[in-house]
Coordinates of C-alpha atoms in Angstrom, one line a residue:
X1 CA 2.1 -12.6 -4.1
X2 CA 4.8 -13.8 -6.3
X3 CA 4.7 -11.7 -9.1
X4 CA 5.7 -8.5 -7.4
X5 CA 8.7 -10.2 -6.0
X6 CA 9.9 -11.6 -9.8
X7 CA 9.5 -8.0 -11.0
X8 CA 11.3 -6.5 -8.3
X9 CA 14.2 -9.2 -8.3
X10 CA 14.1 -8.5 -12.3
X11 CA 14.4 -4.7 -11.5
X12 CA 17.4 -5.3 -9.3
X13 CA 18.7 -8.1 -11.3
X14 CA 18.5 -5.5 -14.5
X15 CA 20.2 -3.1 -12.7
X16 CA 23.1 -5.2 -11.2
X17 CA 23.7 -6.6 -15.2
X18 CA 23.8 -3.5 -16.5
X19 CA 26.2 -1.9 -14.5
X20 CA 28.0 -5.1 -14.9
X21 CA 28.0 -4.3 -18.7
X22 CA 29.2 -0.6 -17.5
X23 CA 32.3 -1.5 -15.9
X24 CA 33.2 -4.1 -18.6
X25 CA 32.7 -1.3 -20.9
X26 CA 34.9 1.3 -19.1
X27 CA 37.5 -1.7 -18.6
X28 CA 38.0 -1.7 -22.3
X29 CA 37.9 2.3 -22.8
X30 CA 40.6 1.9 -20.4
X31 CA 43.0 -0.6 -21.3
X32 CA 42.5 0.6 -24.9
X33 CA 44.0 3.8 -23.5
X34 CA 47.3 1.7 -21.5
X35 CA 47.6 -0.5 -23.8
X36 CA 47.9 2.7 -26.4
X37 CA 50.3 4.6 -24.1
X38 CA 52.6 1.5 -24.1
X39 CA 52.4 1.1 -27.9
X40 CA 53.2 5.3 -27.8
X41 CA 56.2 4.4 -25.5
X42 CA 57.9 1.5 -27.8
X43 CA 57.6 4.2 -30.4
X44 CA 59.0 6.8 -28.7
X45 CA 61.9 4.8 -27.8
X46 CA 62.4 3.6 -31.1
X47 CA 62.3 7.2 -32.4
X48 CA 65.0 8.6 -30.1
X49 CA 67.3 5.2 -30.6
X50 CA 67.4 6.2 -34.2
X51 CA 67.7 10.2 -33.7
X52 CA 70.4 9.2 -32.1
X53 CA 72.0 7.1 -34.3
X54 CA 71.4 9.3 -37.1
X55 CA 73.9 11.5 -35.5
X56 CA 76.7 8.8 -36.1
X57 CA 80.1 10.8 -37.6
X58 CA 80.2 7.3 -39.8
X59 CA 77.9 8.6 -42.3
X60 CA 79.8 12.2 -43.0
X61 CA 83.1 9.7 -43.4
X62 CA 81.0 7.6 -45.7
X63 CA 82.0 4.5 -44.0
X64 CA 78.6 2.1 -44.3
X65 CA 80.3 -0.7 -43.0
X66 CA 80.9 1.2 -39.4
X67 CA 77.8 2.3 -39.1
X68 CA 76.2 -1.1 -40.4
X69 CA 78.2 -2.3 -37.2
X70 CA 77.2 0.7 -34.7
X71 CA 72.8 0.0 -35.9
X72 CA 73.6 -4.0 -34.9
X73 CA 74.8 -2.5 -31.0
X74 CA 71.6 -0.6 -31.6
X75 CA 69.3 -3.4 -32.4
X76 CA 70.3 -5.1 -29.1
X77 CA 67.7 -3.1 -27.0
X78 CA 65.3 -2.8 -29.4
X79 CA 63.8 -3.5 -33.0
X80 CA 64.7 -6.4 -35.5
X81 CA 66.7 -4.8 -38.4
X82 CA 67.6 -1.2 -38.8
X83 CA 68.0 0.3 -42.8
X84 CA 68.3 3.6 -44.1
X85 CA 67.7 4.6 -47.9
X86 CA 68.4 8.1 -50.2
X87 CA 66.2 9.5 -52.2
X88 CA 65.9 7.1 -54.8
X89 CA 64.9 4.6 -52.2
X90 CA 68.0 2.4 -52.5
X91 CA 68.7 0.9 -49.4
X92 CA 72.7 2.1 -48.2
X93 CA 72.2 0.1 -45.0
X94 CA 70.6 -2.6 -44.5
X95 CA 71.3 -5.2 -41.2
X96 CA 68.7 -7.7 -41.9
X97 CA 71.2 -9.4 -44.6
X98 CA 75.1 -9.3 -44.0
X99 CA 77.3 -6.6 -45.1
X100 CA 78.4 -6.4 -48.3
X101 CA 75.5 -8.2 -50.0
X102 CA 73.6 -6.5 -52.6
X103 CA 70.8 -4.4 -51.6
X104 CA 67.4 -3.5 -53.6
X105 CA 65.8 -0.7 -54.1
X106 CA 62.6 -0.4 -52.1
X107 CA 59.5 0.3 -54.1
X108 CA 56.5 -0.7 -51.4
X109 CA 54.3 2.4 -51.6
X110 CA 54.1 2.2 -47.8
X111 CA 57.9 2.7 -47.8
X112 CA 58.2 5.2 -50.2
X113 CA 55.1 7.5 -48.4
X114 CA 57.7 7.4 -45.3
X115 CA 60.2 8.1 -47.1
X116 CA 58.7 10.6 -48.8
X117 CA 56.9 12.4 -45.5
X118 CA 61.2 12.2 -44.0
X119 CA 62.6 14.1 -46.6
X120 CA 59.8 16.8 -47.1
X121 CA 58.7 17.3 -43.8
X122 CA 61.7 16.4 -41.7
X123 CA 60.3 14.6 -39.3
X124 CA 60.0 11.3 -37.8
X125 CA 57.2 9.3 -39.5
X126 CA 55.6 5.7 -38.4
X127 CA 54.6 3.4 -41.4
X128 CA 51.6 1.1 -41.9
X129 CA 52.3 -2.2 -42.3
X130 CA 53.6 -3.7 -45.5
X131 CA 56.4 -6.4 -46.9
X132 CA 59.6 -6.0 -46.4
X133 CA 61.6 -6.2 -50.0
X134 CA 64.3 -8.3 -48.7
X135 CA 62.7 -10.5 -45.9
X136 CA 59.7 -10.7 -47.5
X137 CA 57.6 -10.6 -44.3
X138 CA 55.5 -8.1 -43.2
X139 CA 56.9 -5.1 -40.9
X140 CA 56.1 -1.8 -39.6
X141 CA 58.7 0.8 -39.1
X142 CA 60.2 4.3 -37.2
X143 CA 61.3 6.4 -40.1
X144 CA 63.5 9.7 -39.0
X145 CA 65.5 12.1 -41.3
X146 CA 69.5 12.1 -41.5
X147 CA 70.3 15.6 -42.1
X148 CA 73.6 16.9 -42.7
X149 CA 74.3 20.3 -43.6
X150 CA 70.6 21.6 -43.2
X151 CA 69.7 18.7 -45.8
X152 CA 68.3 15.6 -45.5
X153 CA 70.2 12.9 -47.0
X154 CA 68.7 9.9 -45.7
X155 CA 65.7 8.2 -44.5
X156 CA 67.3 5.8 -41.3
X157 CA 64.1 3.3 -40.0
X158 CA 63.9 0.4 -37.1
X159 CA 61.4 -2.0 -38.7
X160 CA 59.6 -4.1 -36.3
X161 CA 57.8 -7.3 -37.3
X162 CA 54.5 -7.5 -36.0
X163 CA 54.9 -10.6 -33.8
X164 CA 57.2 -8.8 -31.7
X165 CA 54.3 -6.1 -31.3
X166 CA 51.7 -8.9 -30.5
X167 CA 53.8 -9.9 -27.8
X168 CA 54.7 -6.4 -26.4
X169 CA 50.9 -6.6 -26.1
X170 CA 50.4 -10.2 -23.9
X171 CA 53.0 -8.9 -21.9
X172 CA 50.5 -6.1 -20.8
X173 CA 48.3 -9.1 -19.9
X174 CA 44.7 -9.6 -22.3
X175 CA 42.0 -10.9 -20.4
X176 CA 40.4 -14.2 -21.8
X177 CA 38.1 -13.8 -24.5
X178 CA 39.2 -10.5 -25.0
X179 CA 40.7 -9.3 -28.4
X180 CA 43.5 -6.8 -28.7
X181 CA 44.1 -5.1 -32.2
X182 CA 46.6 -3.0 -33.9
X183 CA 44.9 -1.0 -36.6
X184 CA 47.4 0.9 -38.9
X185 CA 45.9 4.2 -40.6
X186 CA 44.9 2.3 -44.1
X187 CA 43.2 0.3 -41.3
X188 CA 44.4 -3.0 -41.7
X189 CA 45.8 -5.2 -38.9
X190 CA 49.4 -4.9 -37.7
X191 CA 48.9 -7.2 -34.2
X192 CA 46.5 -9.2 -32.9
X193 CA 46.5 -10.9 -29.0
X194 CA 44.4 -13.5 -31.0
X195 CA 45.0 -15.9 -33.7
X196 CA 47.4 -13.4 -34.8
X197 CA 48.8 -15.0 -37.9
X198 CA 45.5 -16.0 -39.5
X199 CA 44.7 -12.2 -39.3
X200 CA 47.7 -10.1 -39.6
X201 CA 47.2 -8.0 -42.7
X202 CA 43.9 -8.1 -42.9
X203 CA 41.3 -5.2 -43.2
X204 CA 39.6 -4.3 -40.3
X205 CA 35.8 -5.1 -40.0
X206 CA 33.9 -2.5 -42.1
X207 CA 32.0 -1.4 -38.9
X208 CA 35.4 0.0 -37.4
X209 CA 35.9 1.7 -41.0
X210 CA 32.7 4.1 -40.1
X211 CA 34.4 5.7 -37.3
X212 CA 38.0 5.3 -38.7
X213 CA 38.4 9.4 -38.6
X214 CA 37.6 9.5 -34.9
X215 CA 41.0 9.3 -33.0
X216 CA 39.3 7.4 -29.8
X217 CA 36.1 6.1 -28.9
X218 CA 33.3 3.1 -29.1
X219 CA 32.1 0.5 -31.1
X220 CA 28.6 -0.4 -29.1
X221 CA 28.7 -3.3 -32.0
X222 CA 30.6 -4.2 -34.5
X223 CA 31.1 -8.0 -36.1
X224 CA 34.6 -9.0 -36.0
X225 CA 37.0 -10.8 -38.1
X226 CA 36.2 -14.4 -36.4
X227 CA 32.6 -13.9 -37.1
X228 CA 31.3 -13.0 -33.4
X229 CA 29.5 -9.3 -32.5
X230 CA 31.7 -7.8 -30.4
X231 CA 31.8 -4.2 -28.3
X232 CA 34.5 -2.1 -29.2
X233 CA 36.7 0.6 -27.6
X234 CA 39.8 2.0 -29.8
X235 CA 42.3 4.8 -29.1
X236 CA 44.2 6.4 -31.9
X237 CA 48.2 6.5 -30.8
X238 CA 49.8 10.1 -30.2
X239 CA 53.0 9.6 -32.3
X240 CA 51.6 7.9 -35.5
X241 CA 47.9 6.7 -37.6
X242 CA 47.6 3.7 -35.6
X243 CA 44.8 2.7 -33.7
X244 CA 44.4 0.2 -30.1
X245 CA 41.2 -1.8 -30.3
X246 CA 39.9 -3.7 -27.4
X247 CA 37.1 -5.5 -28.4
X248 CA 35.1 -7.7 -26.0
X249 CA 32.5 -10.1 -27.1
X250 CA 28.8 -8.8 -26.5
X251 CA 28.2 -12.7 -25.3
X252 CA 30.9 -12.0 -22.6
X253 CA 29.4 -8.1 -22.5
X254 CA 26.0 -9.8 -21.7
X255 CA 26.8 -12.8 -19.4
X256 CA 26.0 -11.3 -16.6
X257 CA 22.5 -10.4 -18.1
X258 CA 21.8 -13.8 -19.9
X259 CA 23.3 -15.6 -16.0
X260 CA 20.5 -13.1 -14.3
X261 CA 18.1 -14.3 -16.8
X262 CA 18.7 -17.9 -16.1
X263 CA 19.1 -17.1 -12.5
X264 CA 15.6 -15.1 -12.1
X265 CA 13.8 -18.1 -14.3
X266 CA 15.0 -20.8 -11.8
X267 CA 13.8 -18.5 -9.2
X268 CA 10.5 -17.7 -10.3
X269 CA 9.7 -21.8 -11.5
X270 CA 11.1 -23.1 -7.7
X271 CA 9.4 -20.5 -5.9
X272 CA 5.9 -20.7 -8.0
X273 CA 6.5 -24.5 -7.4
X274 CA 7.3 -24.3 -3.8
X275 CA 4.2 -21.8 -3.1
X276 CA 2.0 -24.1 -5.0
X277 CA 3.3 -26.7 -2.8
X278 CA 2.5 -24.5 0.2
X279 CA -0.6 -23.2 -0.8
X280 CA -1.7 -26.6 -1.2
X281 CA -1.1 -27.9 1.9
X282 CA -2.2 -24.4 3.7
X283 CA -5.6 -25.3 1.9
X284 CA -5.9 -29.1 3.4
X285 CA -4.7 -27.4 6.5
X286 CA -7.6 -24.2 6.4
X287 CA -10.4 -27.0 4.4
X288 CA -9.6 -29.2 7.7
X289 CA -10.4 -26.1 10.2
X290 CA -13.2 -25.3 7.8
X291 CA -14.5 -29.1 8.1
X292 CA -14.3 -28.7 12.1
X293 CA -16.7 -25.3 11.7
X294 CA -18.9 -27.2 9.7
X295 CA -19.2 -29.9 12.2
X296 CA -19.6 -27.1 15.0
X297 CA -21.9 -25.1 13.2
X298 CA -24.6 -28.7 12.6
X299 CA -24.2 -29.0 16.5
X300 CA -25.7 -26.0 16.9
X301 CA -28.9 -26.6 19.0
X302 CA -28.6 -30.1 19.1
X303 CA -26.7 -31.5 22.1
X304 CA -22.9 -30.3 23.1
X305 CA -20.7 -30.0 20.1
X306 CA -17.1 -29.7 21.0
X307 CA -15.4 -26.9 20.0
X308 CA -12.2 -27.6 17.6
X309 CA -8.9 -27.1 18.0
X310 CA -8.4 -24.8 15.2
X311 CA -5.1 -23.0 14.5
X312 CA -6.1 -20.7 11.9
X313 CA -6.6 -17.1 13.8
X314 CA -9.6 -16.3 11.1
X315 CA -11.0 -19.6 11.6
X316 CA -10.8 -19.4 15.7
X317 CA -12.5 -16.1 15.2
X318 CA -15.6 -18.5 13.5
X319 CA -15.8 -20.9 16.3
X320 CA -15.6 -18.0 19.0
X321 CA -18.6 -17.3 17.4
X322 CA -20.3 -19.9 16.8
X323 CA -19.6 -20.8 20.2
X324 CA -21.5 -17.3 21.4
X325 CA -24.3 -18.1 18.9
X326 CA -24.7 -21.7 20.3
X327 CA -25.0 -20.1 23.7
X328 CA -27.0 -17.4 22.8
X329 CA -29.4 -20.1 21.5
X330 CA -29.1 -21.9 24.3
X331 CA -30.2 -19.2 26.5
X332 CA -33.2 -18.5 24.6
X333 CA -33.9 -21.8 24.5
X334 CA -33.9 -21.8 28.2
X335 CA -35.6 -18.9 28.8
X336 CA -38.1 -19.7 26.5
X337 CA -38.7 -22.6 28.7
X338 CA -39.4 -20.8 31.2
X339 CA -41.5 -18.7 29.5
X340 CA -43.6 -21.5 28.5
X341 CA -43.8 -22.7 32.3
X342 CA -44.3 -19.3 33.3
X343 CA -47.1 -18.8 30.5
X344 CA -48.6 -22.3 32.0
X345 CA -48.3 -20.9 35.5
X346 CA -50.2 -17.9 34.3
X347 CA -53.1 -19.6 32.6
X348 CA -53.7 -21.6 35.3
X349 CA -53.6 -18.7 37.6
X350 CA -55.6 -16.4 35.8
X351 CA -58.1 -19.1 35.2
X352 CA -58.0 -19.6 39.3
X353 CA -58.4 -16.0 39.5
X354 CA -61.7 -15.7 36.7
X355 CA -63.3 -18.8 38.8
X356 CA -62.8 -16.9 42.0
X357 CA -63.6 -13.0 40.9
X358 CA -67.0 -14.9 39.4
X359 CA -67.5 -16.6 42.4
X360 CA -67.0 -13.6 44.8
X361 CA -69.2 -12.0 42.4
X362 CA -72.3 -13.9 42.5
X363 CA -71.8 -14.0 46.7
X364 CA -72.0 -10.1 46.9
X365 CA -74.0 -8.8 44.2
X366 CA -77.9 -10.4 43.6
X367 CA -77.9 -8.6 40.3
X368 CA -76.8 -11.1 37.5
X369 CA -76.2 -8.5 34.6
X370 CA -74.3 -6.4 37.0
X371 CA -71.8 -9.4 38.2
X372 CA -71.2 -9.9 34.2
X373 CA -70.5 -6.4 33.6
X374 CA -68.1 -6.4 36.2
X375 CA -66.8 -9.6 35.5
X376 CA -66.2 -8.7 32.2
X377 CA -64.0 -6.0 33.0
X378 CA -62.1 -7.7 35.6
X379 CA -60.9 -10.0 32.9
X380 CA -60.0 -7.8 30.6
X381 CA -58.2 -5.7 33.1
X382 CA -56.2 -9.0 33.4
X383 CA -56.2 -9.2 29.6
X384 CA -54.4 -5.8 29.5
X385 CA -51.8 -7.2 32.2
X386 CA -50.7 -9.4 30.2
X387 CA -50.9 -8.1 26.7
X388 CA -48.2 -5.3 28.5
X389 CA -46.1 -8.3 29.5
X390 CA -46.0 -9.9 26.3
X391 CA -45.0 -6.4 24.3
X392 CA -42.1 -6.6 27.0
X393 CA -41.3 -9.9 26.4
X394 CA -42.3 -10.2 30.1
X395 CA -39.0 -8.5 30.4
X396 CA -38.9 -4.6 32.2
X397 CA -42.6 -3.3 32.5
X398 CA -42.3 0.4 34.5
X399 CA -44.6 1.7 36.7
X400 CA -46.0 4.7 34.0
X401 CA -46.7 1.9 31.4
X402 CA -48.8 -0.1 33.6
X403 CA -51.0 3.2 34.9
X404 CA -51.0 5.0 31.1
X405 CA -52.2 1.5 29.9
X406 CA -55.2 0.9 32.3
X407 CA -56.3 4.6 33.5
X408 CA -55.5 5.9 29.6
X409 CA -57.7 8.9 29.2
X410 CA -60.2 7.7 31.1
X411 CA -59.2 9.2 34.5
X412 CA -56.7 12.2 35.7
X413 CA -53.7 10.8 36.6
X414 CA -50.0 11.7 37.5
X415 CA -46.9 9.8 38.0
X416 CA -44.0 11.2 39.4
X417 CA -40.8 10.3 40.8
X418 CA -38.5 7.7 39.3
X419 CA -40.1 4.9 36.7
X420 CA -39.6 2.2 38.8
X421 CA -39.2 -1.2 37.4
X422 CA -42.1 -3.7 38.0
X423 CA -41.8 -7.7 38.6
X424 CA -44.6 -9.3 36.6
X425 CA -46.0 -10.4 39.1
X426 CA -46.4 -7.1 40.4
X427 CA -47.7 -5.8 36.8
X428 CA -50.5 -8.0 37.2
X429 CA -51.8 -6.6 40.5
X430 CA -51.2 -3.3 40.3
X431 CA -53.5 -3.7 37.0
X432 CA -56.2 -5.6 38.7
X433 CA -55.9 -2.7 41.6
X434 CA -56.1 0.0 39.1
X435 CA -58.9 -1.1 36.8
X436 CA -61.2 -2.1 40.4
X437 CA -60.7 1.6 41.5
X438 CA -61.9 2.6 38.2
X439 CA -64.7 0.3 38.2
X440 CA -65.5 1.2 41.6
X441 CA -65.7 5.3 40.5
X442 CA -69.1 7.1 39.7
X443 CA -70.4 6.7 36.3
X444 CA -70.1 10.4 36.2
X445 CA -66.6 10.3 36.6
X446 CA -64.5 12.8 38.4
X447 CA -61.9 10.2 39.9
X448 CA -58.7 10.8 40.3
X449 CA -55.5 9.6 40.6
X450 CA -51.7 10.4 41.9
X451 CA -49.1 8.1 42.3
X452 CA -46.0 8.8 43.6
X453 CA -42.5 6.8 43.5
X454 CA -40.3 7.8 46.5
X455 CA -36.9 7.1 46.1
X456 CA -34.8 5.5 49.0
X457 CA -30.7 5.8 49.4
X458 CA -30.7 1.7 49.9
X459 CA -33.3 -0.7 49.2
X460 CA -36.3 -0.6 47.6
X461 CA -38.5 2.2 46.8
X462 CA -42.0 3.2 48.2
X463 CA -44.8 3.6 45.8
X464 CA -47.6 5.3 47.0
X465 CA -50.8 5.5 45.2
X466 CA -53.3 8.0 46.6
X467 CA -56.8 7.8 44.7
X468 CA -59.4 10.4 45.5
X469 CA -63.1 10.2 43.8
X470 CA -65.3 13.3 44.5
X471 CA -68.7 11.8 45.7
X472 CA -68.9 9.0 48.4
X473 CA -71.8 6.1 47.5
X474 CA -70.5 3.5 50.1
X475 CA -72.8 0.8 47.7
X476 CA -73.0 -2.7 49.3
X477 CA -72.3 -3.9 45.8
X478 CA -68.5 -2.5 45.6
X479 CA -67.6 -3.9 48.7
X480 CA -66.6 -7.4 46.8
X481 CA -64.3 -4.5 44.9
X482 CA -62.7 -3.1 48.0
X483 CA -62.1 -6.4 49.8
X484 CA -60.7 -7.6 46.3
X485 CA -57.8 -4.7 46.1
X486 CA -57.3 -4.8 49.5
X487 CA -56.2 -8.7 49.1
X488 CA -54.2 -7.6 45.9
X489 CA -52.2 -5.1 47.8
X490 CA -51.5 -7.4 50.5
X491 CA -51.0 -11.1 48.8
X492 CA -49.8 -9.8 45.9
X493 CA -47.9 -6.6 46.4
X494 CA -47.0 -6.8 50.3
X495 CA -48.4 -3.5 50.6
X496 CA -51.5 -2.0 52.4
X497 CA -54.3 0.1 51.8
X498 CA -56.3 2.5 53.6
X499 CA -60.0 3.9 53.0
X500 CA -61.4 7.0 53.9
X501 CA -64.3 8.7 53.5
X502 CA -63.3 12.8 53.7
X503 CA -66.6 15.6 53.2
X504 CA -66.7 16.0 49.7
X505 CA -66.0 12.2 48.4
X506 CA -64.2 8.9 48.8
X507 CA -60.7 7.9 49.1
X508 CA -57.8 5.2 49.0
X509 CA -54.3 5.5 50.2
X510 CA -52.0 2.1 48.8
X511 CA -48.3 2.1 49.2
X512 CA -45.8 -0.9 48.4
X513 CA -42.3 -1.6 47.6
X514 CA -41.0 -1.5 44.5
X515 CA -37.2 -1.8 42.8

């Protein structure tokens, strides 16, 4: 039951982390782009401070010393020191030392490269980073053209240290754990938002080299200069080489992830331990019902076992039926019993009835081999009685059974009407009634028989029994028979019978009530 749960929370957990990674993800594609389009901004704005300078009437008069002036008012918005070289790359200008000194000529092959892009392609250019020949401490700079008379006679730059850019970037605000770079176009670092000074100068990792001629895109991971595996977004700056690079650290990337992880362990260890716990005391509670059944179940036909107080639905299902087995057994038991006293009852009866049909016997017929021929069949019609009781469990015996079983083939016969239901009692008489008539008929046979079942709209029925044998021999020694069925069908079957003797035979008329 648990495991589809863990998987499920794991699939949902997965899910929720990753998208987590997503938006981390597009949070440093897009503050790679802001934090580009503020760098391209300062630029700009450097650019036109200096276009416009570069217009001063100071340097068609020649007069350094105003225009050294006019670049400090300049320098007041913006940048750290303003210079501007010819062609031979000696610095005219230079506001970083105090007029009049002495200045060098600048041979960094960064410088000359801007220098060199100004006066061939006339056009602003943005330097790498490199060492400044008179501060001797790393800068970056705006280089635009001076052009007087369609030719350009200088090369005027605003160099900005790379401090002040590392702080134009915490002004934008860095996330913690977050890492903004500036990458020049030799892709070394101009500004870092961390540890800035252990790192500025420094080559970029070599995984950022692989994608240094894409202008924007993603490191999925790259080691940086600290050491730790970090993802990468970078966008390349619209008005020179350099390069944004917000790198976030793929423990930072995954923490979300690696906090799912921890959280879906802790999950899975207190819910396996708190289902165990469960689970075990459901199972004392369902062995304790299962003891009670056990308990119930050994009562069974042995005195009155209460029935527990289970609360377990399956287990309450078991003692319902136990308790309709234990009854059903109890009712067997009972009738049983009274089977057994019934069975008794019978014996004793039909032991009565063999002593008296012998008896009767002997009074009306002299002829010894006759009485035990006719005694003889007497008890075996009685056998038959209750042989049909016993294959009915002394249960439902109908009318057609009881005349199919004793007439057979022996004589035509005919039921008709409904198959009333007979009392055992009744089974037995109309047996001994039956099997006396056919005693009673001609060896020659001919005897017949029709009984009839006449429904009534309330009450019992009316079965009528008319018996019709086609010679008449009125023999002294049936009489006993007559008297006997005529005692049946009164004691027995609250019935009567009526004899006749019609032209061409003999005949008997019996009804009684039956169910």
């Amino acid at each position: 039951m648990l495991v589809p749960q863990v998987i499920l929370a794991g699939a949902i957990g997965y899910w929720y982390a990753r998208d987590e990674e997503r938006r981390l993800e597009q949070s440093a594609v897009s503050m790679a782009g802001a934090f580009r389009a503020r760098l391209d901004q300062e630029l700009e704005a450097m650019t036109a401070a200096l276009e416009s300078l570069a217009t001063s009437p100071h340097v068609d008069s020649g007069n350094f010393g105003a225009f050294y002036l006019q670049a400090k008012d300049v320098l007041r918005t913006r940048g750290e020191a303003i210079a501007m070289r010819d062609r031979t790359h000696q610095q005219v200008v230079n506001t970083y030392v105090e007029w009049g000194r002495p200045l060098p000529v600048s041979k960094h092959p960064v410088l000359i490269a801007a220098d060199k892009a100004v006066f061939e392609k006339v056009t602003p250019v943005v330097s790498d980073i490199y060492v400044g020949a008179v501060a001797k401490s790393p800068f970056v700079l705006v280089n635009v053209p001076v052009t007087r008379g369609g030719e350009v006679r200088y090369a005027l730059n605003m160099a900005l240290s790379p401090r002040s850019i590392r702080d134009l970037l915490l002004r934008e605000g860095v996330p913690a754990d977050w890492i903004v770079s500036i990458v020049d176009g030799n892709g070394m670092v101009i500004a870092r938002s961390r540890d800035h000074d252990a790192y500025v100068g420094a080559n970029a990792p070599a995984g950022y080299m692989v994608v240094a001629n894409a202008s924007s895109g993603i490191m999925p991971s790259v080691v940086a200069l600290d050491g730790r595996p970090v993802f990468a977004a970078f966008d390349g700056s619209r008005q020179s080489a350099w390069r944004v690079v917000v790198a976030v650290p793929e423990e930072l990337l995954h923490r979300a992830s690696r906090q799912l992880g921890y959280l879906l362990i802790g999950f899975t260890v207190l819910a396996a331990a708190t289902s165990a716990l469960l689970a075990y005391g459901y199972s004392r509670w369902l062995a304790r019902d299962l003891h009670l059944l056990e308990a119930q179940a050994s009562g069974i036909g042995g005195g009155t076992p209460q029935r527990p107080g289970t609360v377990v639905r399956e287990a309450a299902e078991v003692s319902r039926a136990l308790d309709a087995a234990r009854a059903n057994i109890a009712e067997k038991a009972s009738r049983q019993e009274l089977l057994l006293a019934e069975l008794n009852h019978r014996v004793r009866n039909t032991l009565a009835v063999v002593q008296s049909l012998i008896a009767g016997a002997r009074r009306r017929d002299p002829d010894p081999e006759r009485v035990l021929s006719d005694t003889a069949e007497r008890i075996m019609s009685l056998a038959a009685a209750h042989s049909l009781l016993s294959a009915n469990q002394w249960g439902d015996t109908t009318v057609s059974e009881v005349v199919e079983a004793v007439l057979g083939r022996d004589v035509d016969h005919s039921v008709e009407g409904p198959d009333s239901v007979l009392a055992p009692e009744a089974v037995v008489a109309l047996t001994q009634v039956l099997s006396e008539l056919k005693l009673g008929a001609l060896p020659d046979g001919g005897a017949a028989a029709r009984v009839v079942v006449d429904a009534v709209e309330s009450g019992p029925g009316i079965l009528r029994l008319a018996w019709r044998q086609p010679q008449s021999r009125a023999r002294r020694d049936r009489d006993f028979g007559l008297e006997l069925v005529s005692e049946l069908v009164g004691r027995q079957l609250s019935g009567s019978v009526t004899y006749f003797h019609p032209s061409n035979g003999w005949a008997a008329e019996i009804s009684f009530s039956v169910p």
